Short mmCIF file of C-alpha atoms in Angstrom, two decimals:
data_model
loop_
_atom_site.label_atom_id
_atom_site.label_comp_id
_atom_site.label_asym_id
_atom_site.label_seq_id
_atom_site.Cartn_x
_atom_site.Cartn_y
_atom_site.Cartn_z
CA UNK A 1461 111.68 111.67 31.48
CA UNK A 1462 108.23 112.44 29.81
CA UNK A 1463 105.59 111.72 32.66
CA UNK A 1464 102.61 109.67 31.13
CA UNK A 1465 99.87 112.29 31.80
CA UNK A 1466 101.91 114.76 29.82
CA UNK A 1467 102.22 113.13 26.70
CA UNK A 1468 100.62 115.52 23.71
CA UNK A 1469 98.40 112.36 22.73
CA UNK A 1470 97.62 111.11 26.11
CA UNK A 1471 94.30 112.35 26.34
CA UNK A 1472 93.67 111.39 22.62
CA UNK A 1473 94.05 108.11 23.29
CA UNK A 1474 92.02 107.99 26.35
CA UNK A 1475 89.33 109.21 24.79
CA UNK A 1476 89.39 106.75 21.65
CA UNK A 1477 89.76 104.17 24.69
CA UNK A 1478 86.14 104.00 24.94
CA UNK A 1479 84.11 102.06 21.91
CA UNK A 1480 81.91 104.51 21.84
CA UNK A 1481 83.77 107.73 21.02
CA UNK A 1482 86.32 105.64 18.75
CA UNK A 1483 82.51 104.79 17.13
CA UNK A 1484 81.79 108.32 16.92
CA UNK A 1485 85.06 109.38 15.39
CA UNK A 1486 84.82 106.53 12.92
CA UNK A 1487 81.65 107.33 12.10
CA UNK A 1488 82.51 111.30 11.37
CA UNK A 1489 85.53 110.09 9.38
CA UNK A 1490 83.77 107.90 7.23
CA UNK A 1491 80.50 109.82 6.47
CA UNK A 1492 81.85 113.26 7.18
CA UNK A 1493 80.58 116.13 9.21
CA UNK A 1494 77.37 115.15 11.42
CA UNK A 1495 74.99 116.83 13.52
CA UNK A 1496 74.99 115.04 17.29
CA UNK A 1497 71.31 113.89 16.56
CA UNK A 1498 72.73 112.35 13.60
CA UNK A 1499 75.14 110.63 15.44
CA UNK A 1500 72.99 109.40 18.25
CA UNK A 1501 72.46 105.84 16.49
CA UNK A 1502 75.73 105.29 16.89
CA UNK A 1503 75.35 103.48 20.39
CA UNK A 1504 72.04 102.67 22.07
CA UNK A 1505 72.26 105.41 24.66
CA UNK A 1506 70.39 108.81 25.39
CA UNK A 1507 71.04 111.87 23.88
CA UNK A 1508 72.69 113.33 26.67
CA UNK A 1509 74.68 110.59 26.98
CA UNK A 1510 76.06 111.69 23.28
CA UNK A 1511 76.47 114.72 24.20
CA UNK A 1512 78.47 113.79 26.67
CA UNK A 1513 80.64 111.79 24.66
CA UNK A 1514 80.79 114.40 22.33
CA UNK A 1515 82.55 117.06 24.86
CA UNK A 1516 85.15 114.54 25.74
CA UNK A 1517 86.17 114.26 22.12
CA UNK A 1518 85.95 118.13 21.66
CA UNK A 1519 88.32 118.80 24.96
CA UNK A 1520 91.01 115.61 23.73
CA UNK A 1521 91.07 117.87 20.14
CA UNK A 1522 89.68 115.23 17.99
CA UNK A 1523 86.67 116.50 16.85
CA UNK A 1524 85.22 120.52 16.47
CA UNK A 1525 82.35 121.35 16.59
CA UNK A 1526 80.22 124.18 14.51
CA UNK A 1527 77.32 126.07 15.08
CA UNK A 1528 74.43 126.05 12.24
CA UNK A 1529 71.67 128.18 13.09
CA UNK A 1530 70.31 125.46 16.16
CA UNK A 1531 72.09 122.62 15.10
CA UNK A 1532 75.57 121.53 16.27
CA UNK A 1533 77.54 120.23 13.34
CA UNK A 1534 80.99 117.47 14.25
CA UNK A 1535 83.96 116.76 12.38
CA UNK A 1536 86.92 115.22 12.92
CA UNK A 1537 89.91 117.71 13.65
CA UNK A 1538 92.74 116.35 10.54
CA UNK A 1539 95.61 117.68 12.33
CA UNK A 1540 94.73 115.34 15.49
CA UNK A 1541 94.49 112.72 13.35
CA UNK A 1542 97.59 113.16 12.13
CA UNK A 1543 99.63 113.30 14.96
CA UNK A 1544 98.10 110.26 15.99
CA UNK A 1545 99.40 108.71 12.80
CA UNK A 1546 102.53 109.96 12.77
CA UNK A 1547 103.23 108.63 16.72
CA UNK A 1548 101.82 105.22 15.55
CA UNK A 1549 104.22 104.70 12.11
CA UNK A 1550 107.30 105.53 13.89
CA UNK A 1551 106.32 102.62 16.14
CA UNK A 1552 105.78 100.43 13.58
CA UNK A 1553 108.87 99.74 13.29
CA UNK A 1554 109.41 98.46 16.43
CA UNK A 1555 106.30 96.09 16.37
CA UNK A 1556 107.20 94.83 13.07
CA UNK A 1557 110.86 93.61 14.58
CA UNK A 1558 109.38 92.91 17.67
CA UNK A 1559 106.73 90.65 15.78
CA UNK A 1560 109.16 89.39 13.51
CA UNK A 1561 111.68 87.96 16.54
CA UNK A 1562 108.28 86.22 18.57
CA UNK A 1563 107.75 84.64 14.95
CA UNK A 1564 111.24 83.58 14.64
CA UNK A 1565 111.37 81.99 18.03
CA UNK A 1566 108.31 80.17 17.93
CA UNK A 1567 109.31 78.09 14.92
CA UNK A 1568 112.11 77.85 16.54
CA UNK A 1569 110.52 76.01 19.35
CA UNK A 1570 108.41 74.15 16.75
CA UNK A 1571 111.59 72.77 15.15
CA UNK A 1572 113.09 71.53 18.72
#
């Protein structure tokens, strides 16, 4: 049996589990590559605060980071992305049956 904690995408998710960092990668996959400055305004905190932010998202694989001359530059990492993609549409399935019986049953009970 796979154990929670050792799931390739746990720590993915538990870092998009916090607004702000799923506001950071939002942010860096809508506007592209961003300096951490840059994306300070995301949420009203400090700059260390994005920083710290930041280094979560770097160590779950979702984001890299570059180096330009001072600067540090963030982007989103595609292939993280991905797999998070893939994992979700092959549970789609599921949730769409799933949805589709708690929609069957509850005009069901609307009928009675």
């Amino acid at each position: 049996m796979l154990r929670i904690e050792n799931h390739p995408l746990a720590s993915s998710f538990a870092a998009l589990g916090d607004p702000t960092r799923l506001a950071i990668i939002d942010r860096l996959m809508s506007n592209g590559p961003q300096s951490a400055g840059a994306l300070q305004d995301v949420a009203e905190i400090s700059a260390p605060a994005i920083s710290r932010h930041l280094k979560v998202l770097r160590e779950a694989g979702l984001i890299r980071q570059e180096i330009d001359a001072q600067r540090r530059i963030y982007s989103v990492s595609p292939d993280a992305i991905r797999a998070i993609g893939r994992w979700t549409m092959t549970r789609k399935e599921f949730w769409e049956g799933s949805l589709d019986r708690l929609s069957a049953l509850l005009d069901a009970k609307e009928e009675d």
